[in-house]
Amino acid sequence: MKVVKAAAVQLSPVLYSRDATIDKIVRKINELGRLGVQFATFPETVVPYYPYFSFLQAAYQIVAGREHLKLLDQSVTVPSPATHAIGDACREAGIVASIGVNERDGGTLYNTQLLFDADGVLIQRRRKITPTYHERMIWGQGDGSGLCAVNSRVGRIGQLACWEHYNPLARYALMADGEQLHSAMYPGSIFGDLFSEQIQVNIRQHALESACFVICATAWLDADQQAQIVTDSGGSIGPISGGCFTAIVAPDGTLLGEPVRSGEGVVIADLDFTRIDTRKQLMDSRGHYSRPELLSLRVDRTPAVHVHGPVAHSPCDAGQASGMSRELTS
């Protein structure tokens, strides 16, 4: 019998500071390690913070203002000292961790999920395939290379962010790839209490359909942070309130422990993998309950690139690339 101790972490960012938020996450990883936790999920784009301003401001305000540039400045490059710090913490604590970041690649931001194994190695970097509504003013689109589960020390893990859970084909790509643990991330402190209930529906349904454990984390804004965002962005506090539901769900759809709906907190549970087999005995969406001759999914997992073929970086490289091209075509 395999049992994994998992944690879903509801956390406040240190507003406007990548490094301080990374330090806070590192401290939390160390704390969870002392509690014997083996796998942890942190909120969506908690580093440095979710772009709440994009829900409060009109498009012309975003273009004319400095909130986007502030976020760009504090976002995470992969790899960088920020990712090294998280990897080091995971190695020291012996924890597999899934963490949401704003990733900067050149002049573009992405909603990115980073998955670190217990040895500190970054084993998956996936970008949200389609930013949701107002988020399209902030983030670029990801590709299909991350629509897969990956092996880790604790099991086979899949990751999705927020409303990607409304995309049944994206979810099925992970189900068909045999995920045992599913890391679900949402922003939290946004959209009100209805959003909390919608998150609960999302993650419990995915657990039932995939017969996996779902570890879901949302972020939290305290009153001072809400007031600061409103001061800097305009609008009102109402739209950036509520909307939290940090929880762990078993393969039969039941909640393990009490969800966290407000404040910072952690849900910790022991995940008995025999519950996966018990659920799949009844319904295996990638096995006896599937009908691949009738229904199937095609996924293009090719990483999107801007330039195809050998890339020349210097006159010397250009000569080598030209020679390689002649070899490939001869």
Coordinates of C-alpha atoms in Angstrom, one line a residue:
M1 CA 0.0 0.0 0.0
K2 CA 1.4 3.4 -1.0
V3 CA 0.5 6.4 1.1
V4 CA 1.6 10.0 0.3
K5 CA 1.2 12.9 2.8
A6 CA 0.1 15.9 0.7
A7 CA -0.6 19.5 1.5
A8 CA -2.8 22.2 -0.2
V9 CA -1.4 25.6 0.8
Q10 CA -3.5 28.8 0.9
L11 CA -1.0 31.6 1.0
S12 CA -0.8 35.4 0.7
P13 CA 1.9 36.7 -1.6
V14 CA 4.2 39.5 -0.4
L15 CA 2.6 42.0 -2.6
Y16 CA 4.8 43.5 -5.4
S17 CA 7.9 41.5 -4.3
R18 CA 9.1 38.4 -6.1
D19 CA 12.0 37.8 -3.7
A20 CA 10.0 38.2 -0.5
T21 CA 7.3 35.9 -1.9
I22 CA 9.9 33.3 -2.8
D23 CA 11.4 33.5 0.7
K24 CA 7.9 33.0 2.2
I25 CA 7.4 29.9 0.0
V26 CA 10.8 28.5 0.9
R27 CA 9.9 28.9 4.6
K28 CA 6.6 27.1 4.1
I29 CA 8.3 24.3 2.2
N30 CA 10.7 23.8 5.1
E31 CA 7.9 23.9 7.6
L32 CA 5.9 21.3 5.6
G33 CA 9.0 19.1 5.4
R34 CA 9.3 19.0 9.2
L35 CA 5.6 17.9 9.2
G36 CA 6.5 14.9 7.0
V37 CA 4.6 16.3 3.9
Q38 CA 5.8 14.8 0.6
F39 CA 3.8 16.7 -1.9
A40 CA 2.5 20.3 -1.8
T41 CA 0.5 22.5 -4.2
F42 CA 0.7 26.3 -3.9
P43 CA -1.7 28.8 -5.6
E44 CA -1.9 30.1 -9.1
T45 CA 0.7 32.8 -10.0
V46 CA 1.4 33.4 -6.3
V47 CA 4.8 34.5 -7.3
P48 CA 4.9 37.5 -7.3
Y49 CA 1.1 37.8 -7.2
Y50 CA -2.0 37.3 -9.4
P51 CA -2.7 40.3 -11.7
Y52 CA -5.8 41.4 -9.8
F53 CA -5.5 44.9 -11.4
S54 CA -6.4 43.4 -14.8
F55 CA -9.9 42.6 -13.4
L56 CA -10.3 46.1 -12.0
Q57 CA -8.9 48.2 -14.8
A58 CA -10.1 48.9 -18.4
A59 CA -7.8 48.0 -21.2
Y60 CA -6.7 51.7 -21.8
Q61 CA -5.9 52.0 -18.1
I62 CA -3.7 48.9 -18.3
V63 CA -1.9 50.3 -21.3
A64 CA -1.5 53.8 -19.8
G65 CA -0.7 52.7 -16.3
R66 CA 2.3 51.0 -14.6
E67 CA 0.7 47.9 -13.0
H68 CA 1.6 45.6 -15.8
L69 CA 5.2 46.9 -15.9
K70 CA 5.4 46.4 -12.1
L71 CA 4.3 42.8 -12.6
L72 CA 6.7 42.3 -15.5
D73 CA 9.6 43.6 -13.4
Q74 CA 8.9 41.2 -10.5
S75 CA 8.1 38.1 -12.5
V76 CA 10.1 34.9 -12.7
T77 CA 12.6 33.9 -15.4
V78 CA 13.1 30.2 -15.8
P79 CA 15.8 29.2 -14.7
S80 CA 16.9 32.0 -12.3
P81 CA 17.9 32.4 -8.7
A82 CA 14.2 32.3 -7.8
T83 CA 13.7 28.9 -9.3
H84 CA 17.0 27.7 -7.8
A85 CA 15.8 28.8 -4.3
I86 CA 12.6 26.8 -4.6
G87 CA 14.5 23.7 -6.0
D88 CA 17.0 23.9 -3.1
A89 CA 14.2 24.1 -0.6
C90 CA 12.4 21.1 -2.1
R91 CA 15.6 19.1 -2.0
E92 CA 16.4 20.0 1.6
A93 CA 12.8 19.2 2.7
G94 CA 12.4 16.2 0.5
I95 CA 9.2 17.6 -1.0
V96 CA 7.7 17.5 -4.4
A97 CA 6.1 21.0 -5.0
S98 CA 3.8 22.5 -7.6
I99 CA 4.0 26.3 -7.6
G100 CA 2.3 28.9 -9.8
V101 CA 4.3 31.8 -11.1
N102 CA 4.1 34.7 -13.5
E103 CA 6.9 33.7 -15.9
R104 CA 8.7 36.3 -17.9
D105 CA 10.0 35.2 -21.3
G106 CA 11.5 38.3 -23.0
G107 CA 8.7 40.9 -23.0
T108 CA 5.8 38.5 -22.5
L109 CA 4.3 37.0 -19.3
Y110 CA 2.8 33.6 -18.9
N111 CA 0.7 31.9 -16.3
T112 CA 3.1 29.1 -15.5
Q113 CA 3.1 26.0 -13.2
L114 CA 6.4 24.8 -12.0
L115 CA 6.8 21.3 -10.7
F116 CA 9.9 20.4 -8.7
D117 CA 10.8 16.9 -7.7
A118 CA 12.0 15.9 -4.2
D119 CA 15.6 16.2 -5.4
G120 CA 15.0 19.8 -6.4
V121 CA 15.0 19.2 -10.1
L122 CA 12.4 21.1 -12.2
I123 CA 10.5 18.3 -13.9
Q124 CA 7.7 20.3 -15.6
R125 CA 7.2 23.9 -16.7
R126 CA 3.8 24.3 -18.2
R127 CA 2.0 27.4 -19.4
K128 CA -1.8 27.9 -19.2
I129 CA -3.0 27.2 -22.7
T130 CA -5.6 30.0 -22.8
P131 CA -5.7 32.9 -20.4
T132 CA -9.2 33.6 -19.2
Y133 CA -11.1 36.8 -20.3
H134 CA -9.3 39.8 -18.6
E135 CA -6.1 37.7 -18.3
R136 CA -5.6 37.9 -22.0
M137 CA -4.5 41.5 -21.5
I138 CA -1.6 40.2 -19.4
W139 CA -0.5 36.7 -20.4
G140 CA 0.5 35.0 -23.6
Q141 CA -0.9 31.5 -24.6
G142 CA 0.8 28.3 -23.7
D143 CA 1.2 25.2 -25.9
G144 CA 0.3 21.6 -25.6
S145 CA 3.7 20.4 -24.3
G146 CA 2.5 20.6 -20.7
L147 CA -0.7 18.7 -21.3
C148 CA 0.8 15.5 -19.9
A149 CA 1.4 13.9 -16.5
V150 CA 5.0 13.4 -15.3
N151 CA 6.6 10.9 -13.0
S152 CA 7.9 12.1 -9.6
R153 CA 9.1 10.6 -6.4
V154 CA 5.5 10.6 -5.0
G155 CA 3.6 9.4 -8.2
R156 CA 2.4 10.6 -11.6
I157 CA 1.4 14.2 -11.5
G158 CA -0.7 16.4 -13.8
Q159 CA -1.3 20.2 -13.4
L160 CA -3.9 22.6 -14.6
A161 CA -4.6 26.3 -13.8
C162 CA -8.0 27.7 -12.9
W163 CA -10.5 27.6 -15.8
E164 CA -8.5 25.1 -17.7
H165 CA -10.6 22.8 -15.5
Y166 CA -13.6 23.9 -17.7
N167 CA -11.9 22.4 -20.7
P168 CA -12.9 18.7 -20.8
L169 CA -10.3 17.9 -23.4
A170 CA -7.4 19.4 -21.5
R171 CA -8.5 17.4 -18.4
Y172 CA -8.9 14.2 -20.4
A173 CA -5.4 14.6 -21.8
L174 CA -4.1 14.2 -18.2
M175 CA -6.6 11.5 -17.4
A176 CA -5.5 9.4 -20.4
D177 CA -1.9 10.0 -19.4
G178 CA -2.4 8.2 -16.1
E179 CA -2.2 11.0 -13.5
Q180 CA -2.5 9.8 -9.9
L181 CA -2.1 13.3 -8.3
H182 CA -3.6 16.4 -9.8
S183 CA -2.4 19.8 -8.9
A184 CA -5.2 22.4 -9.3
M185 CA -4.4 26.1 -8.9
Y186 CA -6.8 29.1 -8.7
P187 CA -6.1 32.8 -7.9
G188 CA -8.3 33.1 -4.8
S189 CA -9.6 36.4 -3.3
I190 CA -11.5 37.2 -6.5
F191 CA -14.9 36.8 -8.0
G192 CA -16.8 36.3 -4.7
D193 CA -18.2 33.3 -2.9
L194 CA -19.8 31.8 -6.0
F195 CA -16.3 31.2 -7.4
S196 CA -15.5 29.2 -4.3
E197 CA -18.5 26.9 -5.0
Q198 CA -17.5 26.6 -8.7
I199 CA -14.0 25.6 -7.7
Q200 CA -15.4 22.9 -5.5
V201 CA -17.5 21.6 -8.3
N202 CA -14.5 21.7 -10.7
I203 CA -12.1 19.7 -8.5
R204 CA -14.6 17.2 -7.2
Q205 CA -15.8 16.4 -10.7
H206 CA -12.2 16.0 -11.9
A207 CA -11.4 13.6 -9.1
L208 CA -14.4 11.5 -9.9
E209 CA -13.7 11.4 -13.6
S210 CA -9.9 10.8 -13.4
A211 CA -10.0 8.6 -10.3
C212 CA -7.0 10.6 -8.9
F213 CA -6.4 12.7 -5.9
V214 CA -6.8 16.5 -6.5
I215 CA -4.7 18.9 -4.4
C216 CA -6.1 22.4 -4.9
A217 CA -4.7 25.7 -3.7
T218 CA -6.0 29.2 -3.9
A219 CA -4.3 32.4 -2.7
W220 CA -5.5 34.9 -0.1
L221 CA -5.4 38.7 0.1
D222 CA -5.6 40.3 3.5
A223 CA -7.5 43.6 4.1
D224 CA -4.4 45.7 3.7
Q225 CA -3.4 44.0 0.5
Q226 CA -6.9 44.5 -0.9
A227 CA -6.8 48.2 0.0
Q228 CA -3.4 48.6 -1.6
I229 CA -4.5 47.0 -4.9
V230 CA -7.6 49.2 -5.0
T231 CA -5.5 52.3 -4.3
D232 CA -3.0 51.4 -7.0
S233 CA -5.6 50.1 -9.6
G234 CA -8.9 51.8 -8.9
G235 CA -12.2 50.0 -8.6
S236 CA -13.6 48.5 -5.4
I237 CA -12.7 45.8 -3.0
G238 CA -15.7 43.7 -3.8
P239 CA -14.4 42.0 -7.0
I240 CA -11.2 41.0 -5.3
S241 CA -12.9 39.3 -2.3
G242 CA -13.9 35.7 -1.5
G243 CA -13.3 33.1 -4.1
C244 CA -11.1 30.8 -2.0
F245 CA -11.3 27.0 -1.7
T246 CA -8.1 25.2 -0.8
A247 CA -8.8 21.5 -0.4
I248 CA -7.8 17.9 -1.1
V249 CA -10.2 15.6 -2.9
A250 CA -10.1 11.8 -2.9
P251 CA -10.7 9.7 -6.1
D252 CA -14.4 9.1 -5.0
G253 CA -15.0 12.8 -4.9
T254 CA -15.0 13.2 -1.1
L255 CA -13.2 16.0 0.6
L256 CA -10.2 15.0 2.8
G257 CA -10.2 17.4 5.8
E258 CA -11.8 20.8 6.1
P259 CA -11.3 23.2 3.1
V260 CA -9.7 26.6 3.8
R261 CA -12.0 29.4 2.6
S262 CA -10.4 32.4 4.2
G263 CA -7.1 33.4 5.7
E264 CA -3.8 31.6 5.3
G265 CA -3.8 27.9 6.0
V266 CA -2.9 24.4 5.0
V267 CA -5.0 21.2 4.3
I268 CA -2.9 18.1 5.0
A269 CA -4.0 14.6 4.3
D270 CA -2.6 11.1 3.8
L271 CA -3.4 9.8 0.3
D272 CA -3.8 6.1 0.2
F273 CA -3.3 5.0 -3.4
T274 CA -5.5 1.9 -3.0
R275 CA -8.4 4.4 -3.3
I276 CA -7.4 5.0 -6.9
D277 CA -7.6 1.3 -7.7
T278 CA -11.0 1.0 -5.9
R279 CA -12.4 3.9 -7.9
K280 CA -11.0 2.6 -11.2
Q281 CA -12.6 -0.8 -10.4
L282 CA -15.9 1.0 -10.9
M283 CA -15.0 3.5 -13.6
D284 CA -11.6 3.8 -15.4
S285 CA -11.9 6.7 -17.9
R286 CA -8.7 5.5 -19.6
G287 CA -9.4 1.8 -19.4
H288 CA -12.4 -0.4 -19.2
Y289 CA -14.9 2.5 -19.2
S290 CA -13.4 4.1 -22.3
R291 CA -14.4 3.4 -25.9
P292 CA -11.3 4.5 -27.9
E293 CA -12.7 3.1 -31.2
L294 CA -15.7 5.5 -30.8
L295 CA -14.1 8.4 -28.8
S296 CA -10.5 9.5 -28.9
L297 CA -8.5 12.7 -28.3
R298 CA -5.6 14.0 -30.4
V299 CA -3.1 16.2 -28.5
D300 CA -0.3 18.1 -30.2
R301 CA 2.4 18.1 -27.5
T302 CA 5.0 19.7 -29.7
P303 CA 6.6 22.8 -28.0
A304 CA 5.8 26.0 -29.9
V305 CA 8.9 27.6 -31.3
H306 CA 9.3 30.9 -33.3
V307 CA 12.2 29.6 -35.4
H308 CA 12.5 26.2 -37.0
G309 CA 15.8 24.6 -38.1
P310 CA 19.3 25.4 -36.9
V311 CA 19.7 28.7 -35.2
A312 CA 22.8 30.8 -35.9
H313 CA 24.1 32.9 -33.0
S314 CA 27.5 34.0 -34.4
P315 CA 29.4 33.8 -37.7
C316 CA 31.0 30.6 -36.5
D317 CA 27.7 29.2 -35.5
A318 CA 26.3 30.2 -38.9
G319 CA 28.9 28.2 -40.7
Q320 CA 28.3 25.1 -38.5
A321 CA 24.5 25.5 -39.0
S322 CA 25.0 25.7 -42.8
G323 CA 27.1 22.5 -42.7
M324 CA 24.6 20.7 -40.6
S325 CA 21.8 21.8 -43.0
R326 CA 23.8 20.4 -46.0
E327 CA 24.3 17.1 -44.1
L328 CA 20.6 16.8 -43.3
T329 CA 19.5 17.5 -46.9
S330 CA 22.2 15.6 -48.7

